[in-house]
Amino acid sequence: MQHISILGSTGSIGTSTLDVVARHPDKFQIVALTANSQVDLLFRQCQQFKPRYAVMLDGAAAKLLRQRVSVAGLSTEVLSGDAALEHVVVLPEVDTVMAAIVGAAGLRPTLAAAQAGKKILLANKETLVMAGNVFMDAVSASGATLLPIDSEHNAIFQALPRGYNGDLAASGVRRILLTASGGPFRNTPLSELHNVTPEQACAHPNWVMGRKISVDSASMMNKGLEVIEAHWLFNASADDIQVVVHPQSVIHSLVEYVDGSVLAQLGNPDMRTPIAYGLAYPERIDAGVAPLDLFKVATMNFVAPDFERFSCLALAYQALRAAGTAPAVLNAANEVAVAAFLDKQISFLHIPRIIETVLDALPVSMVNCLDDVLGADAEARRIAQQQIHKIFR
Ligand code: NAD
Ligand code: MG
């Protein structure tokens, strides 16, 4: 029996994880479920999965949940706050942590899981973008097992040799081909991009996801964050990673070897596949995903990314090459800009402009510890917010 804590159980990845878990009650048991403030959903999850702990970040929401849990006669203990998030991942009875909080908020508890040597199913890519070296050092120091859940990275992990040791050249790998759908605005005339709404940005052609990552997909910042994520996971340089726009989202990424072989992982665009892979690794279990019908897919297209249309992708490559605090600054500025766009304070095309201004304003410094990352993150948020005030007044 594998004992699991889920960070962000009420989100898109969290609910997909519970869907897979529910299919295999003989294999998985939930120790803790956590969420920001969604009382109703977390309560229903507690009724179904009977976790030992439930954490609500928000204190008032925790109080409400505690009352409902008690009325229902459940034995789940309800905790609240940041420290509780960390507490429920480092418990000795926890084997596996699904890291599925969105954004920088996921960094501390995910890092705590790494320091405690857990098996980490990593959906929260922002952890690697912000603090890649700190996080990877923690993983190797504790002997934690790190399995990527992001579909592209999960595909690359599957296409690399089993036990890949972080040396692409020694493994005979020429490069990594990271696929991207191109999002909902792949063909939208540039003149119309200024006026697109959050609703349009969140209507992804192939994937159903949370709102932040949906906007990131529309701007292709998601692919930029994923290039940085691949850098840390696979010890690949910016030049080793080629983004390939593949609108059907059937090939989830590829690895090209020096002998000319190219290995790909394919499947329907359903996150339960990489989640089930991570949960059962190294075995395979049913994920509830419909079989891939290649006759229905029929055609697959591939085009090079348009760095002018998607300047966020260019900014991410730039930040990866600048290294140090630059990716944390990129991530923080993006989070603030995306929140302002979702709040209708700025337009879609303001997002890259704000990020570029923030990157230009802050000198790059080395990252030696978590505080270096958190300092850069805070500075970047402050400057991004100033830019938004200038636009929205
Ligand atoms: P989501 O918005 O649907 O869910 C986010 C979860 O985090 C919710 O449970 C929410 O309650 C919790 N949360 C939010 N803010 C929090 C805070 N401050 N403290 C504690 N908990 C908080 O997001 P999602 O789409 O499930 O994405 C989660 C992560 O997985 C992101 O990092 C995203 O980039 C990554 N990811 C998602 C997908 C996908 O298909 N949705 C694919 C690949 C990677
Ligand atoms: Mg992805």
PDB file of N, CA, C and O in Angstrom, residues 250-251 266-268 291-300:
ATOM      1  N   VAL A 250      -0.852  14.960 -29.437  1.00  0.00           N
ATOM      2  CA  VAL A 250      -0.892  13.492 -29.338  1.00  0.00           C
ATOM      3  C   VAL A 250       0.482  12.960 -28.961  1.00  0.00           C
ATOM      4  O   VAL A 250       0.613  12.084 -28.114  1.00  0.00           O
ATOM      5  N   ILE A 251       1.517  13.531 -29.603  1.00  0.00           N
ATOM      6  CA  ILE A 251       2.891  13.232 -29.182  1.00  0.00           C
ATOM      7  C   ILE A 251       3.212  14.181 -28.034  1.00  0.00           C
ATOM      8  O   ILE A 251       3.121  15.401 -28.188  1.00  0.00           O
ATOM      9  N   LEU A 266       3.246   8.770 -26.977  1.00  0.00           N
ATOM     10  CA  LEU A 266       1.980   9.264 -27.515  1.00  0.00           C
ATOM     11  C   LEU A 266       0.844   8.885 -26.590  1.00  0.00           C
ATOM     12  O   LEU A 266       0.944   7.934 -25.808  1.00  0.00           O
ATOM     13  N   GLY A 267      -0.263   9.587 -26.721  1.00  0.00           N
ATOM     14  CA  GLY A 267      -1.456   9.237 -25.968  1.00  0.00           C
ATOM     15  C   GLY A 267      -2.484  10.330 -26.119  1.00  0.00           C
ATOM     16  O   GLY A 267      -2.182  11.420 -26.616  1.00  0.00           O
ATOM     17  N   ASN A 268      -3.710  10.040 -25.691  1.00  0.00           N
ATOM     18  CA  ASN A 268      -4.720  11.095 -25.675  1.00  0.00           C
ATOM     19  C   ASN A 268      -4.284  12.169 -24.682  1.00  0.00           C
ATOM     20  O   ASN A 268      -3.615  11.858 -23.701  1.00  0.00           O
ATOM     21  N   PRO A 291      -8.323   4.537 -25.040  1.00  0.00           N
ATOM     22  CA  PRO A 291      -7.193   4.173 -25.904  1.00  0.00           C
ATOM     23  C   PRO A 291      -7.029   5.183 -27.036  1.00  0.00           C
ATOM     24  O   PRO A 291      -8.008   5.764 -27.500  1.00  0.00           O
ATOM     25  N   LEU A 292      -5.784   5.379 -27.456  1.00  0.00           N
ATOM     26  CA  LEU A 292      -5.516   6.312 -28.552  1.00  0.00           C
ATOM     27  C   LEU A 292      -5.966   5.684 -29.868  1.00  0.00           C
ATOM     28  O   LEU A 292      -5.545   4.577 -30.199  1.00  0.00           O
ATOM     29  N   ASP A 293      -6.819   6.377 -30.597  1.00  0.00           N
ATOM     30  CA  ASP A 293      -7.286   5.888 -31.890  1.00  0.00           C
ATOM     31  C   ASP A 293      -6.518   6.617 -32.992  1.00  0.00           C
ATOM     32  O   ASP A 293      -6.845   7.746 -33.358  1.00  0.00           O
ATOM     33  N   LEU A 294      -5.468   5.955 -33.499  1.00  0.00           N
ATOM     34  CA  LEU A 294      -4.609   6.611 -34.504  1.00  0.00           C
ATOM     35  C   LEU A 294      -5.371   6.910 -35.791  1.00  0.00           C
ATOM     36  O   LEU A 294      -5.060   7.863 -36.494  1.00  0.00           O
ATOM     37  N   PHE A 295      -6.387   6.107 -36.090  1.00  0.00           N
ATOM     38  CA  PHE A 295      -7.151   6.364 -37.320  1.00  0.00           C
ATOM     39  C   PHE A 295      -7.966   7.652 -37.183  1.00  0.00           C
ATOM     40  O   PHE A 295      -8.182   8.361 -38.144  1.00  0.00           O
ATOM     41  N   LYS A 296      -8.409   7.913 -35.957  1.00  0.00           N
ATOM     42  CA  LYS A 296      -9.135   9.165 -35.716  1.00  0.00           C
ATOM     43  C   LYS A 296      -8.172  10.345 -35.757  1.00  0.00           C
ATOM     44  O   LYS A 296      -8.495  11.413 -36.266  1.00  0.00           O
ATOM     45  N   VAL A 297      -6.970  10.157 -35.200  1.00  0.00           N
ATOM     46  CA  VAL A 297      -5.967  11.236 -35.227  1.00  0.00           C
ATOM     47  C   VAL A 297      -5.592  11.528 -36.687  1.00  0.00           C
ATOM     48  O   VAL A 297      -5.561  12.683 -37.111  1.00  0.00           O
ATOM     49  N   ALA A 298      -5.326  10.487 -37.444  1.00  0.00           N
ATOM     50  CA  ALA A 298      -5.077  10.542 -38.898  1.00  0.00           C
ATOM     51  C   ALA A 298      -3.885  11.407 -39.301  1.00  0.00           C
ATOM     52  O   ALA A 298      -2.992  10.962 -40.002  1.00  0.00           O
ATOM     53  N   THR A 299      -3.858  12.671 -38.878  1.00  0.00           N
ATOM     54  CA  THR A 299      -2.787  13.570 -39.315  1.00  0.00           C
ATOM     55  C   THR A 299      -2.119  14.210 -38.119  1.00  0.00           C
ATOM     56  O   THR A 299      -2.791  14.584 -37.162  1.00  0.00           O
ATOM     57  N   MET A 300      -0.809  14.356 -38.202  1.00  0.00           N
ATOM     58  CA  MET A 300      -0.091  15.107 -37.163  1.00  0.00           C
ATOM     59  C   MET A 300       0.769  16.159 -37.844  1.00  0.00           C
ATOM     60  O   MET A 300       1.437  15.872 -38.835  1.00  0.00           O
TER      61      MET A 300
END
